[in-house]
CSV table of N, CA and C in Angstrom, one decimal:
chain,number,residue,atom,x,y,z
A,37,MET,N,0.8,-1.1,-0.1
A,37,MET,CA,0.2,-0.2,0.2
A,37,MET,C,1.0,1.0,-0.2
A,38,GLY,N,2.1,1.0,0.2
A,38,GLY,CA,2.8,2.0,0.3
A,38,GLY,C,3.3,2.8,1.4
A,39,LYS,N,3.8,4.1,1.9
A,39,LYS,CA,4.0,5.0,2.8
A,39,LYS,C,3.8,4.2,4.1
A,40,ILE,N,4.1,3.7,5.3
A,40,ILE,CA,3.8,3.7,6.9
A,40,ILE,C,3.8,5.8,7.7
A,41,PHE,N,3.3,5.9,7.6
A,41,PHE,CA,3.1,6.8,8.6
A,41,PHE,C,3.7,7.4,10.0
A,42,ASN,N,4.8,8.1,10.2
A,42,ASN,CA,5.2,7.1,11.3
A,42,ASN,C,4.3,7.9,12.6
A,43,PRO,N,4.1,7.7,14.0
A,43,PRO,CA,3.8,8.9,15.0
A,43,PRO,C,3.4,10.7,14.6
A,44,THR,N,4.6,10.9,14.7
A,44,THR,CA,4.7,12.0,14.1
A,44,THR,C,3.6,13.0,13.6
A,45,GLN,N,4.1,12.1,12.0
A,45,GLN,CA,2.9,13.0,10.6
A,45,GLN,C,1.5,11.9,10.8
A,46,LYS,N,1.5,11.0,11.8
A,46,LYS,CA,0.1,11.0,11.6
A,46,LYS,C,-0.8,11.8,11.9
A,47,LYS,N,-0.3,11.6,13.2
A,47,LYS,CA,-1.1,12.8,14.6
A,47,LYS,C,-0.5,14.3,13.5
A,48,ILE,N,-0.4,14.6,12.6
A,48,ILE,CA,-0.4,16.2,11.7
A,48,ILE,C,-1.8,15.9,10.7
A,49,LEU,N,-1.3,14.5,9.9
A,49,LEU,CA,-2.6,14.9,9.2
A,49,LEU,C,-3.6,14.7,10.2
A,50,GLN,N,-3.3,13.2,10.8
A,50,GLN,CA,-5.6,13.3,11.5
A,50,GLN,C,-5.5,14.7,12.4
A,51,HIS,N,-4.6,15.7,12.7
A,51,HIS,CA,-5.7,17.2,13.3
A,51,HIS,C,-5.5,18.0,11.6
A,52,PHE,N,-5.0,18.3,10.6
A,52,PHE,CA,-5.6,18.5,9.5
A,52,PHE,C,-7.1,17.9,9.4
A,53,LEU,N,-6.8,16.7,9.4
A,53,LEU,CA,-8.7,16.4,8.3
A,53,LEU,C,-9.5,16.1,9.1
A,54,THR,N,-9.7,16.5,10.6
A,54,THR,CA,-10.3,16.3,11.7
A,54,THR,C,-11.1,17.1,12.1
A,55,ASN,N,-9.9,18.6,12.3
A,55,ASN,CA,-10.6,19.6,12.6
A,55,ASN,C,-10.6,20.4,12.1
A,56,PHE,N,-10.8,20.5,10.9
A,56,PHE,CA,-11.0,21.3,10.0
A,56,PHE,C,-12.3,21.7,9.0
A,57,PRO,N,-13.5,22.0,9.8
A,57,PRO,CA,-14.2,21.7,8.9
A,57,PRO,C,-14.2,22.2,7.6
A,58,GLU,N,-14.2,23.4,7.2
A,58,GLU,CA,-14.0,23.9,5.6
A,58,GLU,C,-12.2,22.4,4.6
A,59,VAL,N,-11.5,21.7,6.0
A,59,VAL,CA,-10.4,21.1,5.0
A,59,VAL,C,-11.7,19.8,4.6
A,60,ILE,N,-12.1,19.3,5.8
A,60,ILE,CA,-13.2,18.6,6.1
A,60,ILE,C,-14.2,18.3,4.4
A,61,ASP,N,-14.8,19.4,3.9
A,61,ASP,CA,-15.7,19.7,3.0
A,61,ASP,C,-14.7,19.6,1.9
A,62,ALA,N,-13.7,20.2,2.0
A,62,ALA,CA,-13.0,19.9,0.5
A,62,ALA,C,-12.5,18.8,0.5
A,63,VAL,N,-12.0,17.3,1.2
A,63,VAL,CA,-11.7,16.4,1.0
A,63,VAL,C,-13.5,15.8,0.3
A,64,ASN,N,-14.6,15.9,1.2
A,64,ASN,CA,-15.8,15.9,0.8
A,64,ASN,C,-15.9,15.6,-0.9
A,65,ARG,N,-15.9,16.5,-1.0
A,65,ARG,CA,-16.3,17.1,-3.2
A,65,ARG,C,-15.1,17.0,-3.5
A,66,ARG,N,-14.3,16.6,-3.2
A,66,ARG,CA,-13.1,16.2,-4.1
A,66,ARG,C,-12.0,17.5,-4.1
A,67,ASP,N,-12.5,18.7,-3.8
A,67,ASP,CA,-11.9,20.0,-3.9
A,67,ASP,C,-10.0,20.3,-3.8
A,68,PHE,N,-9.0,19.2,-4.6
A,68,PHE,CA,-7.9,19.1,-3.7
A,68,PHE,C,-7.8,21.0,-4.1
A,69,GLN,N,-7.6,21.3,-5.3
A,69,GLN,CA,-6.4,23.0,-4.8
A,69,GLN,C,-6.9,23.0,-3.8
A,70,LYS,N,-8.4,23.1,-3.5
A,70,LYS,CA,-8.4,24.3,-1.9
A,70,LYS,C,-7.9,23.0,-1.2
A,71,VAL,N,-8.1,21.5,-0.6
A,71,VAL,CA,-6.4,21.1,0.0
A,71,VAL,C,-6.0,21.8,0.3
A,72,TYR,N,-4.6,22.0,-0.5
A,72,TYR,CA,-3.9,21.8,-1.0
A,72,TYR,C,-3.5,23.7,0.2
A,73,SER,N,-4.3,24.8,-0.5
A,73,SER,CA,-4.2,26.0,-0.9
A,73,SER,C,-4.7,26.3,0.9
A,74,ILE,N,-4.9,25.1,2.3
A,74,ILE,CA,-5.2,25.6,2.8
A,74,ILE,C,-4.3,24.5,3.8
A,75,ALA,N,-3.6,23.8,3.6
A,75,ALA,CA,-2.9,23.1,4.2
A,75,ALA,C,-1.7,23.5,5.0
A,76,PRO,N,-1.0,24.6,3.8
A,76,PRO,CA,0.0,25.1,4.9
A,76,PRO,C,0.3,25.8,5.9
A,77,ARG,N,-1.0,26.5,5.1
A,77,ARG,CA,-2.1,28.1,6.8
A,77,ARG,C,-2.0,26.9,8.0
A,78,ILE,N,-2.5,25.6,7.8
A,78,ILE,CA,-2.4,25.0,9.1
A,78,ILE,C,-2.0,24.1,9.7
A,79,ILE,N,-0.7,22.4,8.1
A,79,ILE,CA,-0.2,22.4,9.4
A,79,ILE,C,1.6,22.9,8.6
A,80,ASN,N,1.9,24.0,8.1
A,80,ASN,CA,2.9,24.6,7.8
A,80,ASN,C,3.4,24.6,6.2
A,81,LYS,N,3.9,24.5,6.0
A,81,LYS,CA,4.5,24.4,4.4
A,81,LYS,C,5.1,23.0,4.6
A,82,SER,N,6.0,23.4,5.7
A,82,SER,CA,7.2,21.8,5.4
A,82,SER,C,6.8,20.5,6.1
A,83,ASN,N,5.5,20.9,6.0
A,83,ASN,CA,4.0,18.9,6.0
A,83,ASN,C,3.6,19.2,5.1
A,84,THR,N,3.1,20.0,4.4
A,84,THR,CA,1.8,19.5,3.5
A,84,THR,C,2.7,18.5,2.3
A,85,TYR,N,3.8,18.2,1.2
A,85,TYR,CA,3.8,17.1,1.5
A,85,TYR,C,3.3,15.6,1.6
A,86,LEU,N,2.3,15.2,3.4
A,86,LEU,CA,2.3,14.7,3.7
A,86,LEU,C,0.8,14.8,2.9
A,87,VAL,N,-0.1,15.5,2.2
A,87,VAL,CA,-1.2,15.2,1.8
A,87,VAL,C,-0.5,14.5,0.8
A,88,SER,N,0.1,14.8,-0.2
A,88,SER,CA,0.0,14.3,-1.2
A,88,SER,C,0.8,12.6,-1.3
A,89,GLU,N,1.3,12.5,-0.2
A,89,GLU,CA,1.4,11.4,0.5
A,89,GLU,C,0.7,11.1,1.0
A,90,LEU,N,-0.4,10.7,1.4
A,90,LEU,CA,-1.3,9.9,2.2
A,90,LEU,C,-2.5,10.3,0.6
A,91,LEU,N,-2.9,11.1,0.0
A,91,LEU,CA,-4.2,11.1,-1.5
A,91,LEU,C,-3.4,9.9,-2.4
A,92,MET,N,-2.1,10.6,-2.5
A,92,MET,CA,-1.2,8.8,-3.4
A,92,MET,C,-1.6,8.1,-3.3
A,93,GLN,N,-1.4,7.8,-1.5
A,93,GLN,CA,-1.0,6.2,-1.7
A,93,GLN,C,-2.7,6.0,-1.1
A,94,TYR,N,-3.4,6.2,-1.6
A,94,TYR,CA,-5.2,5.9,-1.7
A,94,TYR,C,-5.3,5.8,-2.9
A,95,GLY,N,-4.1,5.8,-4.2
A,95,GLY,CA,-4.4,5.2,-5.3
A,95,GLY,C,-4.5,7.0,-6.4
A,96,ILE,N,-4.7,8.1,-5.6
A,96,ILE,CA,-5.7,9.8,-5.3
A,96,ILE,C,-4.2,10.1,-6.8
A,97,ASN,N,-4.0,10.7,-7.1
A,97,ASN,CA,-3.2,11.5,-8.3
A,97,ASN,C,-3.1,13.0,-7.8
A,98,PRO,N,-2.3,13.9,-7.3
A,98,PRO,CA,-3.6,15.1,-7.3
A,98,PRO,C,-2.5,15.6,-8.3
A,99,ILE,N,-1.8,15.4,-9.2
A,99,ILE,CA,-1.6,15.8,-10.1
A,99,ILE,C,-2.6,16.1,-11.2
A,100,GLU,N,-3.1,14.5,-10.6
A,100,GLU,CA,-3.9,14.4,-12.7
A,100,GLU,C,-5.4,15.2,-11.8
A,101,LYS,N,-5.7,15.5,-10.4
A,101,LYS,CA,-7.2,16.3,-9.9
A,101,LYS,C,-7.6,17.6,-10.8
A,102,LEU,N,-5.5,18.2,-10.8
A,102,LEU,CA,-5.9,19.3,-10.4
A,102,LEU,C,-5.3,20.0,-11.6
A,103,GLY,N,-4.3,19.5,-12.8
A,103,GLY,CA,-3.7,19.7,-13.8
A,103,GLY,C,-2.2,20.6,-14.3
A,104,TYR,N,-1.8,20.6,-12.2
A,104,TYR,CA,-0.7,21.0,-12.2
A,104,TYR,C,-0.2,20.5,-10.8
A,105,VAL,N,1.1,21.5,-10.8
A,105,VAL,CA,1.5,20.5,-9.4
A,105,VAL,C,2.3,22.0,-8.4
A,106,PRO,N,0.9,21.2,-7.5
A,106,PRO,CA,1.3,22.9,-6.7
A,106,PRO,C,2.3,22.9,-5.9
A,107,SER,N,2.1,23.9,-4.8
A,107,SER,CA,3.9,24.5,-4.0
A,107,SER,C,2.9,23.3,-3.2
A,108,TYR,N,4.5,22.5,-2.7
A,108,TYR,CA,4.9,22.0,-1.5
A,108,TYR,C,5.0,20.7,-1.5
A,109,PHE,N,4.1,20.7,-3.0
A,109,PHE,CA,3.6,19.4,-3.0
A,109,PHE,C,4.6,18.0,-2.1
A,110,LEU,N,5.7,17.8,-2.8
A,110,LEU,CA,6.5,17.0,-2.4
A,110,LEU,C,8.3,17.4,-1.7
A,111,SER,N,8.0,19.0,-0.8
A,111,SER,CA,8.8,19.9,-0.9
A,111,SER,C,9.3,18.9,0.5
A,112,HIS,N,9.9,18.8,1.1
A,112,HIS,CA,11.4,18.4,2.8
A,112,HIS,C,11.0,16.7,3.2
A,113,THR,N,10.7,16.3,1.5
A,113,THR,CA,10.5,14.5,1.8
A,113,THR,C,11.8,13.9,1.2
A,114,ILE,N,12.4,13.2,2.0
A,114,ILE,CA,13.5,12.6,0.7
A,114,ILE,C,12.8,11.4,1.0
A,115,ASN,N,11.8,10.7,1.2
A,115,ASN,CA,10.8,9.9,1.2
A,115,ASN,C,11.6,8.9,-0.7
A,116,GLU,N,12.1,7.7,-0.5
A,116,GLU,CA,12.6,7.0,-1.2
A,116,GLU,C,10.6,5.9,-2.0
A,117,THR,N,9.5,6.3,-2.2
A,117,THR,CA,8.5,5.9,-2.5
A,117,THR,C,8.4,7.4,-4.0
A,118,PHE,N,8.4,8.3,-3.8
A,118,PHE,CA,8.1,9.6,-4.5
A,118,PHE,C,9.4,9.2,-4.7
A,119,SER,N,10.9,9.1,-5.0
A,119,SER,CA,11.6,9.7,-5.7
A,119,SER,C,12.1,9.8,-8.2
A,120,LYS,N,10.6,9.5,-7.6
A,120,LYS,CA,9.8,9.2,-9.7
A,120,LYS,C,9.2,9.6,-9.5
A,121,VAL,N,8.3,10.6,-9.8
A,121,VAL,CA,7.2,11.1,-10.4
A,121,VAL,C,6.8,11.7,-11.6
A,122,ASP,N,5.2,11.1,-11.9
A,122,ASP,CA,4.7,11.2,-13.7
A,122,ASP,C,4.3,12.9,-14.0
A,123,LEU,N,5.1,13.1,-14.3
A,123,LEU,CA,4.0,14.7,-15.0
A,123,LEU,C,3.1,14.8,-16.1
A,124,SER,N,2.6,14.1,-16.9
A,124,SER,CA,2.6,14.1,-17.7
A,124,SER,C,1.3,14.8,-17.8
A,125,ALA,N,0.3,14.9,-16.7
A,125,ALA,CA,-0.9,15.9,-16.1
A,125,ALA,C,-1.4,17.4,-16.1
A,126,ALA,N,0.1,16.5,-16.0
A,126,ALA,CA,1.1,18.7,-15.3
A,126,ALA,C,1.1,20.0,-17.2
A,127,SER,N,0.4,20.7,-17.2
A,127,SER,CA,1.1,21.7,-16.9
A,127,SER,C,2.2,23.6,-17.2
A,128,ARG,N,1.9,23.3,-14.9
A,128,ARG,CA,3.2,23.9,-15.1
A,128,ARG,C,3.3,23.5,-13.3
A,129,ILE,N,4.7,23.5,-13.0
A,129,ILE,CA,4.7,22.8,-11.6
A,129,ILE,C,5.6,24.7,-10.3
A,130,ALA,N,3.8,25.1,-9.5
A,130,ALA,CA,4.3,25.8,-8.6
A,130,ALA,C,5.1,26.1,-7.5
A,131,PRO,N,5.0,27.0,-7.4
A,131,PRO,CA,6.7,27.4,-6.1
A,131,PRO,C,7.4,27.2,-5.2
A,132,ALA,N,8.8,25.9,-4.8
A,132,ALA,CA,8.6,25.2,-4.2
A,132,ALA,C,7.9,23.8,-3.8
A,133,ALA,N,7.2,22.8,-5.6
A,133,ALA,CA,7.1,21.9,-5.4
A,133,ALA,C,7.6,20.4,-5.5
A,134,PHE,N,9.6,21.1,-5.8
A,134,PHE,CA,10.0,19.9,-4.9
A,134,PHE,C,11.2,20.5,-3.9
A,135,ALA,N,10.4,21.4,-3.4
A,135,ALA,CA,12.0,22.3,-2.9
A,135,ALA,C,12.4,21.4,-1.9
A,136,GLU,N,14.4,20.8,-1.7
A,136,GLU,CA,14.0,19.9,-0.2
A,136,GLU,C,13.7,18.5,-1.0
A,137,SER,N,13.9,18.2,-1.5
A,137,SER,CA,13.3,17.1,-2.0
A,137,SER,C,14.0,15.9,-1.8
A,138,GLY,N,13.1,14.6,-2.2
A,138,GLY,CA,14.5,13.2,-2.6
A,138,GLY,C,14.4,13.2,-3.9
A,139,ILE,N,13.8,13.9,-4.8
A,139,ILE,CA,13.1,13.0,-6.1
A,139,ILE,C,14.1,14.0,-7.4
A,140,LYS,N,14.3,12.2,-7.4
A,140,LYS,CA,15.5,11.9,-8.6
A,140,LYS,C,14.7,12.6,-9.6
A,141,GLU,N,13.5,11.6,-10.4
A,141,GLU,CA,14.0,11.8,-11.7
A,141,GLU,C,12.3,12.6,-11.7
A,142,VAL,N,12.0,13.0,-13.5
A,142,VAL,CA,10.8,13.4,-13.1
A,142,VAL,C,10.7,13.2,-14.6
A,143,ILE,N,8.9,12.3,-15.1
A,143,ILE,CA,8.6,12.2,-16.6
A,143,ILE,C,7.5,11.8,-17.1
A,144,GLY,N,7.1,12.6,-18.2
A,144,GLY,CA,5.9,12.8,-19.0
A,144,GLY,C,6.1,14.6,-18.9
A,145,GLY,N,7.5,15.3,-19.2
A,145,GLY,CA,7.1,16.1,-18.4
A,145,GLY,C,7.3,17.7,-19.7
A,146,ASP,N,6.8,16.8,-21.0
A,146,ASP,CA,6.1,17.3,-22.4
A,146,ASP,C,5.3,18.9,-22.0
A,147,ASN,N,4.4,18.4,-21.5
A,147,ASN,CA,3.5,19.4,-20.9
A,147,ASN,C,4.0,20.5,-20.3
A,148,ILE,N,4.0,20.6,-19.4
A,148,ILE,CA,4.9,21.9,-18.3
A,148,ILE,C,5.3,23.3,-19.1
A,149,ARG,N,4.6,24.4,-19.3
A,149,ARG,CA,5.0,24.9,-19.4
A,149,ARG,C,5.6,25.7,-18.5
A,150,LEU,N,5.4,26.3,-17.6
A,150,LEU,CA,5.9,26.8,-16.8
A,150,LEU,C,6.3,26.1,-15.4
A,151,ILE,N,7.7,26.6,-15.6
A,151,ILE,CA,8.2,26.4,-13.6
A,151,ILE,C,8.6,27.8,-12.8
A,152,ASP,N,7.6,27.6,-11.8
A,152,ASP,CA,8.0,28.3,-10.7
A,152,ASP,C,9.1,28.6,-10.4
A,153,GLY,N,9.0,29.6,-9.4
A,153,GLY,CA,10.0,29.8,-8.8
A,153,GLY,C,10.8,28.8,-7.4
A,154,ARG,N,12.0,27.9,-7.8
A,154,ARG,CA,12.6,27.5,-7.1
A,154,ARG,C,11.3,25.6,-5.9
A,155,ALA,N,11.1,25.6,-7.5
A,155,ALA,CA,9.9,24.8,-7.2
A,155,ALA,C,10.7,23.3,-7.6
A,156,PHE,N,13.0,23.3,-8.2
A,156,PHE,CA,13.2,21.9,-7.4
A,156,PHE,C,14.9,22.3,-6.3
A,157,TYR,N,14.5,23.4,-5.8
A,157,TYR,CA,15.7,24.5,-5.8
A,157,TYR,C,15.8,23.4,-4.4
A,158,ASP,N,17.4,23.1,-4.0
A,158,ASP,CA,17.9,22.2,-3.5
A,158,ASP,C,17.6,21.1,-3.3
A,159,SER,N,17.2,20.0,-4.5
A,159,SER,CA,16.4,18.6,-4.4
A,159,SER,C,17.6,18.6,-4.8
A,160,THR,N,17.5,17.0,-5.2
A,160,THR,CA,18.4,15.7,-5.4
A,160,THR,C,17.9,15.7,-6.8
A,161,LEU,N,17.2,15.9,-7.8
A,161,LEU,CA,16.8,16.0,-9.6
A,161,LEU,C,18.0,15.8,-9.9
A,162,THR,N,17.7,14.1,-11.0
A,162,THR,CA,19.1,14.1,-11.1
A,162,THR,C,18.2,13.9,-12.6
A,163,ILE,N,17.7,13.5,-13.3
A,163,ILE,CA,17.0,13.1,-14.7
A,163,ILE,C,15.6,14.2,-15.2
A,164,ALA,N,15.6,14.7,-16.0
A,164,ALA,CA,13.8,15.4,-16.1
A,164,ALA,C,14.4,15.5,-17.5
A,165,ASN,N,13.6,16.5,-18.4
A,165,ASN,CA,13.7,16.2,-19.9
A,165,ASN,C,11.6,17.6,-19.1
A,166,PHE,N,12.5,18.9,-20.4
A,166,PHE,CA,11.0,19.2,-20.4
A,166,PHE,C,11.3,20.2,-21.7
A,167,LYS,N,10.4,19.2,-22.9
A,167,LYS,CA,11.1,20.1,-23.4
A,167,LYS,C,10.6,21.3,-24.0
A,168,ASN,N,9.1,21.9,-23.4
A,168,ASN,CA,8.3,23.1,-24.0
A,168,ASN,C,8.2,24.6,-23.1
A,169,VAL,N,8.6,24.6,-22.3
A,169,VAL,CA,8.7,25.3,-20.7
A,169,VAL,C,8.7,26.5,-21.8
A,170,ASP,N,8.4,27.4,-21.6
A,170,ASP,CA,8.2,28.9,-22.1
A,170,ASP,C,8.8,29.7,-20.9
A,171,ASN,N,8.5,29.0,-18.9
A,171,ASN,CA,8.6,30.4,-18.5
A,171,ASN,C,9.7,29.8,-17.4
A,172,LEU,N,10.2,30.5,-17.0
A,172,LEU,CA,11.4,29.8,-15.5
A,172,LEU,C,11.2,30.5,-14.9
A,173,GLY,N,11.0,30.3,-13.0
A,173,GLY,CA,10.7,30.5,-12.3
A,173,GLY,C,12.4,31.1,-11.9
A,174,GLU,N,12.2,32.4,-11.2
A,174,GLU,CA,13.6,32.0,-10.7
A,174,GLU,C,14.8,30.8,-9.7
A,175,GLU,N,15.7,30.8,-9.8
A,175,GLU,CA,16.0,29.6,-8.8
A,175,GLU,C,15.0,28.6,-8.7
A,176,ALA,N,14.5,28.0,-9.9
A,176,ALA,CA,13.9,27.2,-10.0
A,176,ALA,C,14.6,25.3,-9.9
A,177,PHE,N,15.9,25.9,-10.3
A,177,PHE,CA,16.4,24.1,-10.2
A,177,PHE,C,17.8,24.8,-9.1
């Protein structure tokens, strides 16, 4: 099934998913854009990757649902399970999406037109092919 969250991570996710009516409502409506916009405010930017990992663990690909890679998508994570990510459903990568992450490879980057600032800042990215990027943000890599 994927990642097993440690007790601290479980506590953070439980707090996020149960104590905030706006989060519960957004999750129930499958409004992942709203979930990602709320997460940094409630659980800290550096923990937002836990939401991504939880969704992916349950077979939900947030990138497919959103059409882009949200900020702090997998930033600050070194989880080997997510060292390779398919971006074929995305048209842009938001700021700090993979900053300080253990991402090693991205595939399906042909549709990416915008890579925002610090998207891969201080990550371990080694393999990527972005053929159609029109806009590259400051310190993207």
